[in-house]
Short mmCIF file of C-alpha atoms in Angstrom, two decimals:
data_model
loop_
_atom_site.label_atom_id
_atom_site.label_comp_id
_atom_site.label_asym_id
_atom_site.label_seq_id
_atom_site.Cartn_x
_atom_site.Cartn_y
_atom_site.Cartn_z
CA MET A 812 16.68 2.43 -3.82
CA ARG A 813 14.70 -0.76 -3.71
CA ASP A 814 15.20 -3.18 -6.59
CA ASP A 815 11.61 -4.37 -6.29
CA ASP A 816 10.10 -0.87 -6.40
CA PRO A 817 10.40 0.75 -9.83
CA ILE A 818 8.40 3.80 -8.64
CA ALA A 819 11.03 4.44 -5.94
CA ASP A 820 13.73 4.29 -8.57
CA LEU A 821 11.85 6.80 -10.73
CA ILE A 822 11.39 9.14 -7.77
CA GLY A 823 15.12 8.94 -7.07
CA ARG A 824 15.84 9.89 -10.66
CA VAL A 825 13.29 12.72 -10.49
CA ALA A 826 15.11 14.03 -7.42
CA ALA A 827 18.14 14.38 -9.73
CA ALA A 828 15.96 16.46 -12.14
CA ASP A 829 15.68 13.67 -14.71
CA ARG A 830 12.81 14.79 -16.98
CA ALA A 831 12.49 11.40 -18.71
CA ALA A 832 12.05 9.74 -15.33
CA PHE A 833 9.43 12.33 -14.41
CA ARG A 834 7.54 11.54 -17.61
CA ALA A 835 7.78 7.78 -16.87
CA LEU A 836 6.65 8.39 -13.26
CA TYR A 837 3.66 10.36 -14.50
CA HIS A 838 2.66 7.54 -16.89
CA ALA A 839 3.15 4.91 -14.19
CA ALA A 840 1.33 6.65 -11.36
CA SER A 841 -1.10 9.28 -12.67
CA ALA A 842 -4.09 6.96 -13.00
CA LYS A 843 -3.82 5.72 -9.44
CA LEU A 844 -3.32 9.23 -8.11
CA PHE A 845 -6.25 10.46 -10.12
CA GLY A 846 -8.40 7.72 -8.58
CA THR A 847 -7.28 8.78 -5.10
CA CYS A 848 -8.06 12.45 -5.76
CA LEU A 849 -11.39 11.68 -7.44
CA ARG A 850 -12.48 9.48 -4.56
CA ILE A 851 -11.87 12.33 -2.09
CA LEU A 852 -12.94 15.34 -4.19
CA LYS A 853 -15.83 13.71 -6.09
CA ASP A 854 -15.30 16.11 -8.97
CA ARG A 855 -13.49 14.97 -12.11
CA GLY A 856 -12.19 18.40 -13.14
CA GLU A 857 -10.94 19.21 -9.65
CA ALA A 858 -9.30 15.79 -9.36
CA GLU A 859 -7.47 16.38 -12.65
CA ASP A 860 -6.19 19.74 -11.40
CA ALA A 861 -5.19 18.16 -8.07
CA VAL A 862 -3.14 15.45 -9.85
CA GLN A 863 -1.24 18.11 -11.81
CA GLU A 864 -0.51 19.97 -8.59
CA VAL A 865 0.58 16.71 -6.94
CA PHE A 866 3.11 16.09 -9.68
CA THR A 867 4.40 19.64 -9.33
CA ARG A 868 4.93 18.91 -5.63
CA VAL A 869 6.66 15.61 -6.51
CA TRP A 870 9.03 17.39 -8.89
CA LEU A 871 9.90 19.98 -6.24
CA ASN A 872 10.14 17.57 -3.28
CA ALA A 873 11.33 14.26 -4.74
CA ARG A 874 14.62 14.59 -2.83
CA ARG A 875 12.66 14.27 0.43
CA TYR A 876 11.51 10.76 -0.45
CA ASP A 877 13.09 8.04 1.68
CA ALA A 878 12.78 4.53 0.25
CA ALA A 879 13.57 3.03 3.63
CA LYS A 880 10.37 4.50 5.04
CA ALA A 881 7.80 3.73 2.35
CA ARG A 882 7.36 2.27 -1.09
CA GLY A 883 7.28 4.82 -3.88
CA MET A 884 3.59 4.46 -4.73
CA THR A 885 2.64 4.70 -1.04
CA TRP A 886 4.52 8.00 -0.80
CA LEU A 887 2.84 9.35 -3.92
CA ILE A 888 -0.59 8.34 -2.73
CA ALA A 889 0.02 10.02 0.62
CA ILE A 890 0.92 13.27 -1.18
CA ALA A 891 -2.19 13.00 -3.40
CA ARG A 892 -4.46 12.17 -0.48
CA ASN A 893 -3.16 15.05 1.63
CA HIS A 894 -3.40 17.49 -1.23
CA ALA A 895 -6.97 16.43 -2.08
CA ILE A 896 -7.99 16.80 1.57
CA ASP A 897 -6.41 20.27 1.62
CA ARG A 898 -8.43 21.19 -1.47
CA LEU A 899 -11.58 19.77 0.16
CA ARG A 900 -11.02 21.87 3.28
CA ALA A 901 -10.51 24.97 1.18
CA ARG A 902 -13.96 24.63 -0.38
CA PRO A 903 -16.68 26.89 0.94
CA ALA A 904 -19.10 25.23 3.36
CA THR A 905 -22.08 23.62 1.64
CA SER A 906 -25.68 23.78 2.69
CA ALA A 907 -27.65 20.78 3.96
CA ALA A 908 -29.47 20.57 0.61
CA ASP A 909 -26.15 19.92 -1.14
CA ASP A 910 -25.36 16.99 1.12
CA THR A 911 -28.17 14.65 0.03
CA ALA A 912 -25.68 12.22 -1.59
CA ALA A 913 -23.76 12.11 1.74
CA ASP A 914 -26.80 10.33 3.23
CA PHE A 915 -25.84 7.24 1.23
CA PRO A 916 -22.14 6.66 1.83
CA ASP A 917 -20.21 4.36 -0.50
CA ARG A 918 -18.97 1.53 1.66
CA SER A 919 -16.75 -0.11 -0.96
CA PRO A 920 -13.01 0.34 -0.63
CA GLY A 921 -11.70 3.20 -2.69
CA PRO A 922 -8.79 3.20 -5.11
CA GLU A 923 -6.34 4.26 -2.39
CA ALA A 924 -7.43 1.48 -0.03
CA GLN A 925 -7.26 -1.07 -2.86
CA VAL A 926 -3.74 -0.01 -3.83
CA LEU A 927 -2.56 -0.11 -0.22
CA ALA A 928 -4.22 -3.53 0.33
CA ARG A 929 -2.54 -4.97 -2.80
CA SER A 930 0.82 -3.58 -1.65
CA GLU A 931 0.42 -5.11 1.82
CA ALA A 932 -0.75 -8.43 0.37
CA ARG A 933 2.36 -8.51 -1.84
CA ARG A 934 4.58 -7.82 1.16
CA ILE A 935 2.93 -10.61 3.16
CA ALA A 936 3.25 -13.05 0.29
CA ASP A 937 6.94 -12.13 -0.10
CA CYS A 938 7.49 -12.75 3.61
CA PHE A 939 5.73 -16.13 3.40
CA ASP A 940 8.15 -17.04 0.59
CA THR A 941 11.06 -16.65 3.02
CA LEU A 942 9.66 -19.50 5.16
CA ASP A 943 10.20 -23.22 4.60
CA PRO A 944 7.25 -24.39 2.46
CA ALA A 945 6.01 -26.87 5.10
CA ARG A 946 6.12 -24.23 7.85
CA ALA A 947 4.39 -21.70 5.62
CA GLY A 948 1.70 -24.29 4.83
CA ALA A 949 1.24 -25.00 8.53
CA ILE A 950 0.79 -21.29 9.33
CA ARG A 951 -1.71 -20.90 6.50
CA GLY A 952 -3.54 -23.99 7.70
CA ALA A 953 -3.69 -22.78 11.30
CA TYR A 954 -4.52 -19.10 10.76
CA LEU A 955 -6.31 -19.06 7.43
CA GLY A 956 -7.77 -22.59 7.35
CA GLY A 957 -8.69 -22.86 11.03
CA LEU A 958 -6.93 -26.21 11.49
CA SER A 959 -5.98 -27.30 15.03
CA TYR A 960 -2.45 -28.12 16.17
CA GLU A 961 -3.43 -31.80 16.18
CA ASP A 962 -4.73 -31.67 12.59
CA LEU A 963 -1.60 -29.91 11.46
CA SER A 964 0.76 -32.29 13.24
CA ARG A 965 -0.99 -35.25 11.56
CA ARG A 966 -1.01 -33.52 8.17
CA HIS A 967 2.73 -32.74 8.35
CA ASP A 968 3.62 -35.96 10.19
CA VAL A 969 5.43 -34.18 13.05
CA PRO A 970 4.94 -34.35 16.84
CA LEU A 971 2.44 -31.90 18.35
CA ASN A 972 5.11 -29.86 20.18
CA THR A 973 7.15 -29.60 17.01
CA MET A 974 4.08 -28.14 15.24
CA ARG A 975 3.68 -25.60 18.01
CA SER A 976 7.34 -24.62 17.61
CA TRP A 977 6.93 -24.36 13.82
CA LEU A 978 4.02 -22.01 14.22
CA ARG A 979 5.59 -19.85 16.92
CA ARG A 980 8.92 -19.54 15.10
CA GLY A 981 7.28 -19.02 11.75
CA LEU A 982 5.11 -16.21 13.13
CA MET A 983 8.17 -14.56 14.69
CA LYS A 984 9.99 -14.75 11.32
CA LEU A 985 6.97 -13.27 9.53
CA LYS A 986 6.83 -10.47 12.05
CA GLU A 987 10.54 -9.68 11.57
CA CYS A 988 10.12 -9.71 7.80
CA LEU A 989 7.08 -7.40 7.90
CA GLU A 990 8.79 -4.96 10.26
CA ALA A 991 11.90 -4.78 8.07
#
C-alpha cells in the first residue's frame, strides 16, 4: 500500500473484511462519491441509492484493488462513475419535452473532474519537489512564466547551454516521476 494514500490503506483493510476500516472509508469517501453520482444522475435520491450500491461493490470487490495502478480515491470514483452511468443507461428513454434542461449544458468542471485535477496537481507538485530548487524554478519560469532561455540563463547566472540542459534533464526527470 502507498504511505501517502490513506484511502488505499483503508481499501486494503476492507479487502481483509475489516468493518471499522469500511466505516472509515465510507466517512472519508462518501461525500465525493455522492457528488460524482449526483453529477451524472442529476437526482439526489437516485444518487444516494447509487452511493450505497457502490459501497456494496467496494465491500465485495476490495481485494481487486491494485495500489500500483491507481490511487484509492481514483479507483472509488471510477466505480461510482461506472455505476452511475449504468443506472443512467437503465432508465427508460425520455421524450424531447423532458430534455429542455439539456439545452443549457453546465460547462463547469464537475466534482469528479475537480477531484481528479487536484490529485494530478498534487502528483505534479510532488514530482517538482524531487528536482533541485533552481532547476524546478527554471522549468516553471520557462513553461509557466513564458521566459526565454536567455532570460532564464541571466536569472540563474548560468551559460545558455547549461540552461538548456537543465530544462531538458528536468523535464525528463519530471516525466519519469509522473510515469512511476
